PDB file of C-alpha atoms in Angstrom:
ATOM      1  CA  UNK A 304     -21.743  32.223  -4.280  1.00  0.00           C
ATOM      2  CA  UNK A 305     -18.844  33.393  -3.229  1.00  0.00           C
ATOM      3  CA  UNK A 306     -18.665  32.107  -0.005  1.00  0.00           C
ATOM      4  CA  UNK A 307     -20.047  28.821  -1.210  1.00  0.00           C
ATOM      5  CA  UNK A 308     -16.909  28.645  -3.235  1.00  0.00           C
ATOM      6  CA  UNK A 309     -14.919  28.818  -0.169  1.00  0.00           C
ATOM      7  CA  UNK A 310     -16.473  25.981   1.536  1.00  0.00           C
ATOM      8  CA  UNK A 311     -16.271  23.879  -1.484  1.00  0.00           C
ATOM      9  CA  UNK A 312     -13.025  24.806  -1.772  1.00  0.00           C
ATOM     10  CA  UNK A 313     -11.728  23.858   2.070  1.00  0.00           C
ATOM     11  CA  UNK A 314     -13.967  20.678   2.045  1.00  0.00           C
ATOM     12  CA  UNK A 315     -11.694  19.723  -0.828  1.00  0.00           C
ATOM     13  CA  UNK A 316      -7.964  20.659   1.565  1.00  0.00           C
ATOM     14  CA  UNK A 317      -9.784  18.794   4.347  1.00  0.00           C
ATOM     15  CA  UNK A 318     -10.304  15.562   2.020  1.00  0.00           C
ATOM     16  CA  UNK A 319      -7.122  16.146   0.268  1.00  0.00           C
ATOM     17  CA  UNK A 320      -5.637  16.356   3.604  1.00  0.00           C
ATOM     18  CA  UNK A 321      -6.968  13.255   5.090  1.00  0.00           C
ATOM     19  CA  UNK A 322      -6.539  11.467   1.519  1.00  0.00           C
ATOM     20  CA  UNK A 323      -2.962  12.118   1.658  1.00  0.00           C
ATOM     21  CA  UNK A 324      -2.509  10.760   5.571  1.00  0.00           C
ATOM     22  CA  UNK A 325      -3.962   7.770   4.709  1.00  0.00           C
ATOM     23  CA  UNK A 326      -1.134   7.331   2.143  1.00  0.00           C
ATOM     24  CA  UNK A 327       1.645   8.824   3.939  1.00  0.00           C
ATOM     25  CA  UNK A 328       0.170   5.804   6.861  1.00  0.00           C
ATOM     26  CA  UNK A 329      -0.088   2.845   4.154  1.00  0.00           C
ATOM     27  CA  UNK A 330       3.364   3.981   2.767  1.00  0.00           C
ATOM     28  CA  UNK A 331       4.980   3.717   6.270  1.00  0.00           C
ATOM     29  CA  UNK A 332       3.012   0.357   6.814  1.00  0.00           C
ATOM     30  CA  UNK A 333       4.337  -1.285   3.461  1.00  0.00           C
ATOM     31  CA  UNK A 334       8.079   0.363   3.920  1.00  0.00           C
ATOM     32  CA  UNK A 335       8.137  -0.893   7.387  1.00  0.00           C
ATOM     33  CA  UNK A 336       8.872  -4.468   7.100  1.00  0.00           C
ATOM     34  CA  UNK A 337      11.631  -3.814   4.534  1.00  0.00           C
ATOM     35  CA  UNK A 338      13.317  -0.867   6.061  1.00  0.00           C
ATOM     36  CA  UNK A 339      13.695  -3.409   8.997  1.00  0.00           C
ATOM     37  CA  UNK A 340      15.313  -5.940   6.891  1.00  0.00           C
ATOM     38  CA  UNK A 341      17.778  -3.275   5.919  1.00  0.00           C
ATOM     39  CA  UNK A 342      18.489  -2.450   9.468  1.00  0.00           C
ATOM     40  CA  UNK A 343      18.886  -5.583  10.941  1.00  0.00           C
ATOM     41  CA  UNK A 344      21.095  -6.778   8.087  1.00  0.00           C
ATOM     42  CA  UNK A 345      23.594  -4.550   9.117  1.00  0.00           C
ATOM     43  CA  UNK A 346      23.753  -5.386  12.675  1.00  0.00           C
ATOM     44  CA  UNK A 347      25.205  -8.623  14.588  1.00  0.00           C
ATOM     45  CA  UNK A 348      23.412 -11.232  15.543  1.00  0.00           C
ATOM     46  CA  UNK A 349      23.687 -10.613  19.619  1.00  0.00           C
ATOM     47  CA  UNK A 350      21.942  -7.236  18.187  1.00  0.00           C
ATOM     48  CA  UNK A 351      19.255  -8.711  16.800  1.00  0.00           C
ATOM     49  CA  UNK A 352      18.208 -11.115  19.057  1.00  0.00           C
ATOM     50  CA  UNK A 353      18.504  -8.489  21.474  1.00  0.00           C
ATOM     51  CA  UNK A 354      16.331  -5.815  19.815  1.00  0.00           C
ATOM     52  CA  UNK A 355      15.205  -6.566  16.771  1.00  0.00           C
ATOM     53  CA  UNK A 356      12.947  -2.804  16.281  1.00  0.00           C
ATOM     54  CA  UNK A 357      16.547  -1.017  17.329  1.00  0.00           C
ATOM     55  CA  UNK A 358      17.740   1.857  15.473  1.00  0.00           C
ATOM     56  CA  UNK A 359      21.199   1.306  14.008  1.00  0.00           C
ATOM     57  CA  UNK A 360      22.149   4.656  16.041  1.00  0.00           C
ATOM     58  CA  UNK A 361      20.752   2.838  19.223  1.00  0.00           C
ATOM     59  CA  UNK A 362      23.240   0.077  19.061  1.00  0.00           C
ATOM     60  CA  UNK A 363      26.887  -0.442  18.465  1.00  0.00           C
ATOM     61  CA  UNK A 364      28.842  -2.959  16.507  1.00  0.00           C
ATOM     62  CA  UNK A 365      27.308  -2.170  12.914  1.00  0.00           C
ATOM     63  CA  UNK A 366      29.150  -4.044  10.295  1.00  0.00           C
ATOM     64  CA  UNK A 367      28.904  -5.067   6.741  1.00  0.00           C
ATOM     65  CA  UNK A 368      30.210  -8.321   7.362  1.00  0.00           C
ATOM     66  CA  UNK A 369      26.858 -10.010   7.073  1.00  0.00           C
ATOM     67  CA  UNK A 370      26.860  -9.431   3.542  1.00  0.00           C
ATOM     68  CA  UNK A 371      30.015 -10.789   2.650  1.00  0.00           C
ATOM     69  CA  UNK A 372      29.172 -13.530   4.392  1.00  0.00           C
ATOM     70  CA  UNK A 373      26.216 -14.058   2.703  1.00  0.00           C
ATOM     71  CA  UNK A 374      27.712 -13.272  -0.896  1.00  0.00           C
ATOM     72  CA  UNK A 375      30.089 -16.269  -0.085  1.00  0.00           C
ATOM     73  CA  UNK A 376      28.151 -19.288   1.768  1.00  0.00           C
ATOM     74  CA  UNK A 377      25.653 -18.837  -1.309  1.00  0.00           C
ATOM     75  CA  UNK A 378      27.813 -18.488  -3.911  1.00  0.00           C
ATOM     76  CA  UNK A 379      25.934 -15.203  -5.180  1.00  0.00           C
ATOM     77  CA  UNK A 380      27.669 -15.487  -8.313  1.00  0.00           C
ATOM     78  CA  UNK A 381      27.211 -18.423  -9.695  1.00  0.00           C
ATOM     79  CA  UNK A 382      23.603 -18.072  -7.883  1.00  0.00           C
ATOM     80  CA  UNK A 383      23.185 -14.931  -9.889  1.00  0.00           C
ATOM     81  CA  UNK A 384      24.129 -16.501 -13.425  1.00  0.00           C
ATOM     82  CA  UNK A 385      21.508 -19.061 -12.611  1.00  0.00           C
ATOM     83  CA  UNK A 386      18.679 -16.561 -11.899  1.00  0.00           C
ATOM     84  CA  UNK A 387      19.602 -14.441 -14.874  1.00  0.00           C
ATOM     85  CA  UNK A 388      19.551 -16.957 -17.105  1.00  0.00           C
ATOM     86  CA  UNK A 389      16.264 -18.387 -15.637  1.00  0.00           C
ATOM     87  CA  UNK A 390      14.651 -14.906 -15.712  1.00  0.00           C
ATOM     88  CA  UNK A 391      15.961 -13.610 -18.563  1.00  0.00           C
ATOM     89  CA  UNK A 392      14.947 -16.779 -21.024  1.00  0.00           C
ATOM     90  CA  UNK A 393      11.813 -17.061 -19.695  1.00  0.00           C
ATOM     91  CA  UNK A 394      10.725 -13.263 -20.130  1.00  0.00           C
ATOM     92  CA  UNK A 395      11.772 -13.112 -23.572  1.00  0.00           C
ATOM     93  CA  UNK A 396      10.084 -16.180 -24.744  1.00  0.00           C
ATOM     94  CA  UNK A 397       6.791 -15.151 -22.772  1.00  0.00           C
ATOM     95  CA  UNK A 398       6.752 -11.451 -24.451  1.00  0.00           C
ATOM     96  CA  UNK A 399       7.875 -13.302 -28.324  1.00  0.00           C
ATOM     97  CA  UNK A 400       4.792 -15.692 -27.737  1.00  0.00           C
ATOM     98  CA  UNK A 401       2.453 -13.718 -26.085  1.00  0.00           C
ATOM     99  CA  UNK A 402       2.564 -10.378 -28.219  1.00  0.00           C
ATOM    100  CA  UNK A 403       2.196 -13.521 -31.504  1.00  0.00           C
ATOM    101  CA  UNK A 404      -0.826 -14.745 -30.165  1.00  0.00           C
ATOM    102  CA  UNK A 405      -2.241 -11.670 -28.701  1.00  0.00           C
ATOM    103  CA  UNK A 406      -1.823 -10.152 -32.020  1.00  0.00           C
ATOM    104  CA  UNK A 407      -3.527 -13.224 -33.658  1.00  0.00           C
ATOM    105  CA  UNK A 408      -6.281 -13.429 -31.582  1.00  0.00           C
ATOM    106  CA  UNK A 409      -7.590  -9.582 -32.213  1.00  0.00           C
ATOM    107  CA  UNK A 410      -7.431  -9.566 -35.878  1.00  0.00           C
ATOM    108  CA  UNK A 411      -8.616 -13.235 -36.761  1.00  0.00           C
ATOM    109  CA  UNK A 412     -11.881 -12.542 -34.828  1.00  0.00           C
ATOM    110  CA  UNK A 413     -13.010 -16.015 -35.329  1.00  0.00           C
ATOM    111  CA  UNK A 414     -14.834 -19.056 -33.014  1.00  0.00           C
ATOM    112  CA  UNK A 415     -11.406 -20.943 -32.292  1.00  0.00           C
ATOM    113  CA  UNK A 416      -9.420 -17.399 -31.153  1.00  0.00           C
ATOM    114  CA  UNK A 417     -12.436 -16.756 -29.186  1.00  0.00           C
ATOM    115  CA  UNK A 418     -12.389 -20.496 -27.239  1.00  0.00           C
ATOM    116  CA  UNK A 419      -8.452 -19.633 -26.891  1.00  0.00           C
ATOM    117  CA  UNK A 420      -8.553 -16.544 -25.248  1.00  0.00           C
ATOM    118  CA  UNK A 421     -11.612 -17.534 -23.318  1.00  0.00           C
ATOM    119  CA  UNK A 422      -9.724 -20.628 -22.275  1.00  0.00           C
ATOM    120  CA  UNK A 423      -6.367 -18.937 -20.992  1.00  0.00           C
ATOM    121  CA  UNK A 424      -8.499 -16.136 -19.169  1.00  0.00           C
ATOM    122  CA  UNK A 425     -10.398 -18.994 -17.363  1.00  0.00           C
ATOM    123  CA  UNK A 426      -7.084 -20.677 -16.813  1.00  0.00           C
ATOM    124  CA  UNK A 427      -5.198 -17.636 -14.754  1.00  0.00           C
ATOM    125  CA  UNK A 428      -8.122 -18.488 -11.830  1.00  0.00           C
ATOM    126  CA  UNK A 429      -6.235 -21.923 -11.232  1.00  0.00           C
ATOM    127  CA  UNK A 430      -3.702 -21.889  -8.497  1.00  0.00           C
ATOM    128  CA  UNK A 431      -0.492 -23.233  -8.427  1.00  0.00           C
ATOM    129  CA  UNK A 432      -0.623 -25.710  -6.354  1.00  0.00           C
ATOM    130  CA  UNK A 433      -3.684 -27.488  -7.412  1.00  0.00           C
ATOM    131  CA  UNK A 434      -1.721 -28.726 -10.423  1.00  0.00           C
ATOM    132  CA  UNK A 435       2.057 -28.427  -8.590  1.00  0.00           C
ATOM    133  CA  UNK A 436       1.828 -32.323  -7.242  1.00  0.00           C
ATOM    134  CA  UNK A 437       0.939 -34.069 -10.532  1.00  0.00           C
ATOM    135  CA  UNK A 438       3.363 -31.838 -12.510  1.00  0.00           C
ATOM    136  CA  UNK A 439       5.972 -32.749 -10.445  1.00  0.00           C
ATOM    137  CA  UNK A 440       4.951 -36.240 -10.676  1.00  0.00           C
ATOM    138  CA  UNK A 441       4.807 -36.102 -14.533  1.00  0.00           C
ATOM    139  CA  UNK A 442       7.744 -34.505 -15.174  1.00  0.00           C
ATOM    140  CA  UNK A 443       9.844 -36.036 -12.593  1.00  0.00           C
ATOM    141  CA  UNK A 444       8.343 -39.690 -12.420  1.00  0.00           C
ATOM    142  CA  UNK A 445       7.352 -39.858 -16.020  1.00  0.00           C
ATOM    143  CA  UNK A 446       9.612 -37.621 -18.230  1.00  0.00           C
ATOM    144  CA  UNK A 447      12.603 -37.635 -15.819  1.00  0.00           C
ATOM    145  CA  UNK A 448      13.611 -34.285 -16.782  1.00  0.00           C
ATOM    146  CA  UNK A 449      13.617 -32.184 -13.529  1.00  0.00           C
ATOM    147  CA  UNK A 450      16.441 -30.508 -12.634  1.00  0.00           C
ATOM    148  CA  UNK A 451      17.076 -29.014 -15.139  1.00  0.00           C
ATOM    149  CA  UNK A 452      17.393 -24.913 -16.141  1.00  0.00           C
ATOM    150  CA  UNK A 453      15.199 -26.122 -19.330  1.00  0.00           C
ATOM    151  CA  UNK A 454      12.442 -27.475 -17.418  1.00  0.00           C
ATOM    152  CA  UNK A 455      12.290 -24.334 -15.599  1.00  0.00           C
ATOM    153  CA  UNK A 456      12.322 -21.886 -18.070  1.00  0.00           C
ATOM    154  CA  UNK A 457       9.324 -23.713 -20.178  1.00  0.00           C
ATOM    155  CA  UNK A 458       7.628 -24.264 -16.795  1.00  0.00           C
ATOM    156  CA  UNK A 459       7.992 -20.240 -16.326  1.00  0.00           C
ATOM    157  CA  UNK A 460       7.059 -19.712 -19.904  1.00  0.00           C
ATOM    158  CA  UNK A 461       3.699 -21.886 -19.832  1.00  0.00           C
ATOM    159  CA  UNK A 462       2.309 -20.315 -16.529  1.00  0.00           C
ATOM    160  CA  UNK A 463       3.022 -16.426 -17.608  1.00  0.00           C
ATOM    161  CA  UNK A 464       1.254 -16.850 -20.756  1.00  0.00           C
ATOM    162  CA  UNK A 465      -2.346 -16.123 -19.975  1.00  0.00           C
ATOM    163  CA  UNK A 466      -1.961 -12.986 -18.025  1.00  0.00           C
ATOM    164  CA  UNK A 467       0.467 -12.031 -20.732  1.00  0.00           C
ATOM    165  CA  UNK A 468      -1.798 -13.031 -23.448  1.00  0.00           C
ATOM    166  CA  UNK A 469      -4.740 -10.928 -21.851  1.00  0.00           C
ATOM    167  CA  UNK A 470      -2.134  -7.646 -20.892  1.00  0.00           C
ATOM    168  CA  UNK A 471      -1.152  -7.627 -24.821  1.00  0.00           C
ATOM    169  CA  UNK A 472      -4.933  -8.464 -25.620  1.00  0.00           C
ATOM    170  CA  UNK A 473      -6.313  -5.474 -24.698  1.00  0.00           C
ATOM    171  CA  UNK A 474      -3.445  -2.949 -25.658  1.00  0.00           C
ATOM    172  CA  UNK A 475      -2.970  -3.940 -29.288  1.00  0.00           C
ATOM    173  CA  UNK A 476      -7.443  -4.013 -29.639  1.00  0.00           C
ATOM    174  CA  UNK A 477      -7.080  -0.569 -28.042  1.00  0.00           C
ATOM    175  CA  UNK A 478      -4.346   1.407 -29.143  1.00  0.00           C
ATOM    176  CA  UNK A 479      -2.946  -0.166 -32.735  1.00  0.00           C
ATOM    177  CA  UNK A 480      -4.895   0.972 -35.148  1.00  0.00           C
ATOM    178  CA  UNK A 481      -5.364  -1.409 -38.117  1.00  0.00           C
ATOM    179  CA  UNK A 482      -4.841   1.368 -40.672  1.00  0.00           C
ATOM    180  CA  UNK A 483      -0.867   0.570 -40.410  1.00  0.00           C
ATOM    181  CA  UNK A 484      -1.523  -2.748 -41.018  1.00  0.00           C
ATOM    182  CA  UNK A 485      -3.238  -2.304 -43.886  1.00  0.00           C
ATOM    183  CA  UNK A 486      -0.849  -0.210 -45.413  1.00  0.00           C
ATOM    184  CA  UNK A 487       1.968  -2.464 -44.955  1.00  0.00           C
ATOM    185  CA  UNK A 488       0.158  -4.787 -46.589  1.00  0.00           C
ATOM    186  CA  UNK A 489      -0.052  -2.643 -49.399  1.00  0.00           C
ATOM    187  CA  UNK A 490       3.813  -2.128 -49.567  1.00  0.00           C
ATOM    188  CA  UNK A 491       3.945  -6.203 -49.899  1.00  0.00           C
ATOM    189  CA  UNK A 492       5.033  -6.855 -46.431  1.00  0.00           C
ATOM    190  CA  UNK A 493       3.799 -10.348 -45.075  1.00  0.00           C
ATOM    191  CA  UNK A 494       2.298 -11.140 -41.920  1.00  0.00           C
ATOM    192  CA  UNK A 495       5.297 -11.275 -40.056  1.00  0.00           C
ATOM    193  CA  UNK A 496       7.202  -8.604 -41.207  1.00  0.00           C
ATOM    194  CA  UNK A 497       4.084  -6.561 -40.718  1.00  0.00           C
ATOM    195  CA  UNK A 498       3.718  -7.503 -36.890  1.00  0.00           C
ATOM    196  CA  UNK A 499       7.925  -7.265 -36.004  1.00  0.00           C
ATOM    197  CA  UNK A 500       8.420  -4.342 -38.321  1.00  0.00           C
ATOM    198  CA  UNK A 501       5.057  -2.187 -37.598  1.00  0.00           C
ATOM    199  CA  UNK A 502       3.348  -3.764 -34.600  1.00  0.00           C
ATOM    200  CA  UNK A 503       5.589  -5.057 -32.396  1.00  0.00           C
ATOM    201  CA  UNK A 504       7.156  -1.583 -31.691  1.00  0.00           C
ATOM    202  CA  UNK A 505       4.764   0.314 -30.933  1.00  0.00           C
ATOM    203  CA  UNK A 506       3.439  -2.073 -28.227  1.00  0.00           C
ATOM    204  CA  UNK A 507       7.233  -0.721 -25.996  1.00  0.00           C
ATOM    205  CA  UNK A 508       4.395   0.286 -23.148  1.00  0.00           C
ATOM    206  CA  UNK A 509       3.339  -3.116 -22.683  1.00  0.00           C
ATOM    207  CA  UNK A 510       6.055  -4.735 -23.451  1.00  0.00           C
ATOM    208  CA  UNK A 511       7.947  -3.145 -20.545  1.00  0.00           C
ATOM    209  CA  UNK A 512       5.163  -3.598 -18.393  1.00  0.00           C
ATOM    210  CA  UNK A 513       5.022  -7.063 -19.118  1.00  0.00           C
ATOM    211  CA  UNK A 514       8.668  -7.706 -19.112  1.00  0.00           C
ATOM    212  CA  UNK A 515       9.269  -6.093 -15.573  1.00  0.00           C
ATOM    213  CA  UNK A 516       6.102  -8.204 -13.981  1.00  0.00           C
ATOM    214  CA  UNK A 517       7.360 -11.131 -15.453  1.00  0.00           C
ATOM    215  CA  UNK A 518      10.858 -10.776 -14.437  1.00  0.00           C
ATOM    216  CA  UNK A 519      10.261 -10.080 -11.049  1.00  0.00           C
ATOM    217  CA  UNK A 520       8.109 -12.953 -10.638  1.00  0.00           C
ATOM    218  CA  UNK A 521      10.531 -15.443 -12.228  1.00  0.00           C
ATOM    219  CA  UNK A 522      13.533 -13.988 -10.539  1.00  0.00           C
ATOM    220  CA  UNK A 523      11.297 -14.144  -6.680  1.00  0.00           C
ATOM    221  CA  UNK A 524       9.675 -17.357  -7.032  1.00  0.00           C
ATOM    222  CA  UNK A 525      11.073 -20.030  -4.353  1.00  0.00           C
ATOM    223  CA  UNK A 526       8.067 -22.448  -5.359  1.00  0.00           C
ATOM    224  CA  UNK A 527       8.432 -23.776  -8.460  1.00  0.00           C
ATOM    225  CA  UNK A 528      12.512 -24.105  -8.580  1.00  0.00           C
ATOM    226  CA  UNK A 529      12.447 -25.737  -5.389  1.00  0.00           C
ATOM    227  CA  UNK A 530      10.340 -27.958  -7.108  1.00  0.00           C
ATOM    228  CA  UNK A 531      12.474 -28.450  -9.788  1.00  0.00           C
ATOM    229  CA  UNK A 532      16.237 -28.042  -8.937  1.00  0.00           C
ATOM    230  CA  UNK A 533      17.974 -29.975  -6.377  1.00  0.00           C
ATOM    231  CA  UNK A 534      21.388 -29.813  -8.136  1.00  0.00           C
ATOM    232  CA  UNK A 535      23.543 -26.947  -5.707  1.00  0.00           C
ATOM    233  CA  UNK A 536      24.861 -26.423  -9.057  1.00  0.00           C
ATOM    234  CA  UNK A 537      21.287 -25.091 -10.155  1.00  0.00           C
ATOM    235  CA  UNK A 538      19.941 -23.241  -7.632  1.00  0.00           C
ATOM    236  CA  UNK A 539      18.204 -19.078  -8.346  1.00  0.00           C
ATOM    237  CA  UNK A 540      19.216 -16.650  -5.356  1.00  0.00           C
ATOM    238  CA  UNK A 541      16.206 -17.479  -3.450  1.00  0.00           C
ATOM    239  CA  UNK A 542      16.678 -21.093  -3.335  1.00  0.00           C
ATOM    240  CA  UNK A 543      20.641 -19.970  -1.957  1.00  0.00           C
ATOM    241  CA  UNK A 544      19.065 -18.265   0.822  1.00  0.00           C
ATOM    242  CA  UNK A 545      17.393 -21.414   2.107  1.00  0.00           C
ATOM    243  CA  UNK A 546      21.166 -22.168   3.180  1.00  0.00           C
ATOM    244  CA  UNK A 547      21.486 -19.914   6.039  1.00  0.00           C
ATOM    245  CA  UNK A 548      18.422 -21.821   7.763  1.00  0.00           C
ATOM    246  CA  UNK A 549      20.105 -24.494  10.295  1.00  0.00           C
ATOM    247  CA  UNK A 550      18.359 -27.260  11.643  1.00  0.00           C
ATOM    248  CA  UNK A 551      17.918 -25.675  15.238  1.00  0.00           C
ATOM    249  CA  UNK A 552      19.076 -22.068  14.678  1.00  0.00           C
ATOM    250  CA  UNK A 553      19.394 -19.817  11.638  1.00  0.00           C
ATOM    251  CA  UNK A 554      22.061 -16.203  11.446  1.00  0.00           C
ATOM    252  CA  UNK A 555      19.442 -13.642  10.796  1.00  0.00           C
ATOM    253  CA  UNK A 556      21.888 -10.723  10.290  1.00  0.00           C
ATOM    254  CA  UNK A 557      23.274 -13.246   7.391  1.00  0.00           C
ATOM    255  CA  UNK A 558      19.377 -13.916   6.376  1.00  0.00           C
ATOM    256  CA  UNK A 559      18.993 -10.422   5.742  1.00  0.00           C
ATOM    257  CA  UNK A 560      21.751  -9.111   4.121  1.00  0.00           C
ATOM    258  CA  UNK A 561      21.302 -12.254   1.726  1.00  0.00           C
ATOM    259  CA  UNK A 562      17.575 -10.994   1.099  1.00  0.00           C
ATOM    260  CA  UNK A 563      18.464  -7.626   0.103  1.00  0.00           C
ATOM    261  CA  UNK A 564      21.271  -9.690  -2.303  1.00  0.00           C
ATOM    262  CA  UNK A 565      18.547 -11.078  -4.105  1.00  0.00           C
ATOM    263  CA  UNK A 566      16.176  -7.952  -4.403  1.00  0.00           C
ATOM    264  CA  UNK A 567      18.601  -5.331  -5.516  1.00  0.00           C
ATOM    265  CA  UNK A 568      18.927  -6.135  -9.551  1.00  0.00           C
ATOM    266  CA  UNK A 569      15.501  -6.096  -9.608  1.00  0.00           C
ATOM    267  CA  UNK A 570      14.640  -2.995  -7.903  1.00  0.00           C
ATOM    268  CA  UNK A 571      17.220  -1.590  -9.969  1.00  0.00           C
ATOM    269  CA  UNK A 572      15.093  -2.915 -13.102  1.00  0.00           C
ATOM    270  CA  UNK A 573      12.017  -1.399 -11.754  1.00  0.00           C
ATOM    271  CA  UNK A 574      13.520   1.846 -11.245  1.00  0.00           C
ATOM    272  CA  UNK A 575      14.992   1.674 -14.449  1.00  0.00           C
ATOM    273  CA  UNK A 576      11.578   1.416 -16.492  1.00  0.00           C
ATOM    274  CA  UNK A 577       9.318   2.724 -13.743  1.00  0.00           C
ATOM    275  CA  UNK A 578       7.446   5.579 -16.215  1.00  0.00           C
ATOM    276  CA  UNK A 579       7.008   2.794 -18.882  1.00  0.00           C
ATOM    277  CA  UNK A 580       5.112   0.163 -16.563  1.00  0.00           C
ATOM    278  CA  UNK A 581       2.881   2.780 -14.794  1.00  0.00           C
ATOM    279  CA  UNK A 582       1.672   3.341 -18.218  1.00  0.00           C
ATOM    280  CA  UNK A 583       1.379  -0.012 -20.190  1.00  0.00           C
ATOM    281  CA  UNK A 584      -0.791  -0.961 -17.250  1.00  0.00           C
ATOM    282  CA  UNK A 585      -3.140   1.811 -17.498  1.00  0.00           C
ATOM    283  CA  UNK A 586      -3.322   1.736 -21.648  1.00  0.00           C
ATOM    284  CA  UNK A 587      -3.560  -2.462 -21.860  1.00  0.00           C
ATOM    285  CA  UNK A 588      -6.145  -2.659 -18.645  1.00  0.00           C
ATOM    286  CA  UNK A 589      -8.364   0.479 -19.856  1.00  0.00           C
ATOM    287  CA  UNK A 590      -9.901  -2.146 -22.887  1.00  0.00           C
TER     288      UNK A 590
END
């Protein structure tokens, strides 16, 4: 038995062993594209061109220069403003009306909350651009009211619902029991002040899970606002990047250094409420 143990037990180093390779190898795999885009944004063009796989201790000439070039030819900060207001807008309306109807739709267990939710699950298989030629066509030949930040933000806010919806969906049906409800309903507190006073904080897991998946997507996307601003004025961080691209050439270093620009406040967000996302996702995809 005892020697059985000891098999078992070195079977299980081996395969831990081999598990953990295979990470360590994915991890470098991921990491590699962006740790070159960190690398090459502090080198000079010539350097690039040159040897684009070079370590920076390989080469000489490294400067930060690229990125205050970049932080000037695309205006960062007005750039920023735009993307911030963009992102933050559209994540707080999406987590308001998604947690509202999420809520609604697990306690009034009914035939027309079952067709809704049914409906927006079935809805999150459509891609974007089966529908991104006749919206623009509708809202810009039609309505007339592209470019414009509002446009945007409800644009943003309509196509986050359903995976929002569903994410809220199954935390609140799993994890908030009804038993609070009930007695706030017995203290005299309505509907409303029963979800925003009892419900809606306790659902902090989700919400931040929500909040940083929907804010990174709004603050990445290049699609849809390139569909929808044209005004210099208007344009998120990853629209301003689109101005280091020439007609025949483009300044990679420049490129680079105005990529990592754009991804920094939200990797800072992530890192900020990193514990919190890892675990609304597991408690609202569990149900």
């Amino acid at each position: 038995m005892e020697q059985t143990a000891m098999i078992g037990g070195r079977k299980a180093k081996i395969a831990h062993f081999f598990a953990m390779l295979g990470l360590i190898v994915i991890f470098i795999a991921y990491m590699f594209p962006f740790l070159m885009v960190v690398i090459n944004s502090l080198k000079q063009k010539r350097d690039i061109i040159k040897s684009p796989f070079s370590w920076l201790f390989t080469i000489k000439g490294l400067s930060f220069d690229n990125f205050v070039k970049a932080f000037t030819q695309m205006d960062f900060l007005n750039a920023f403003k735009n993307s911030m207001l963009v992102t933050v807008s559209a994540t707080v309306l999406v987590t308001l009306l998604a947690s509202m109807l999420a809520y609604y739709i697990v306690r009034n267990n009914n035939l027309i909350s079952k067709i809704v939710f049914a409906l927006m699950v079935a809805s999150m298989i459509i891609p974007f651009q089966a529908i991104m030629i006749p919206l623009v066509s509708i809202y810009g030949g039609t309505l007339n009211v592209l470019n414009h930040r509002l446009t945007l933000i409800f644009m943003h806010t309509g196509f986050s619902m359903a995976m929002s919806v569903f994410m809220f969906h199954g935390f609140i049906k799993g994890n908030i029991p009804i038993a609070l409800e009930e007695a706030a309903y017995v203290e005299g507190c309505t509907h409303t002040q029963t979800f925003f006073t009892v419900v809606f904080p306790l659902l902090k897991p989700i919400i931040s899970t929500m909040v940083i998946l929907n804010a990174m997507a709004f603050w990445n996307d290049f699609l849809l606002p390139s569909l929808v601003l044209t005004d210099k004025k208007l344009l998120t961080l990853p629209l301003s990047t689109y101005s280091f691209y020439g007609t025949y050439s483009a300044d990679y270093g420049t490129i680079m250094a105005g990529l990592l620009l754009c991804v920094l406040p939200i990797l800072i967000l992530y890192l900020v409420l990193q514990k919190q996302i890892i675990g609304g996702v597991v408690a609202g995809a569990v149900k």
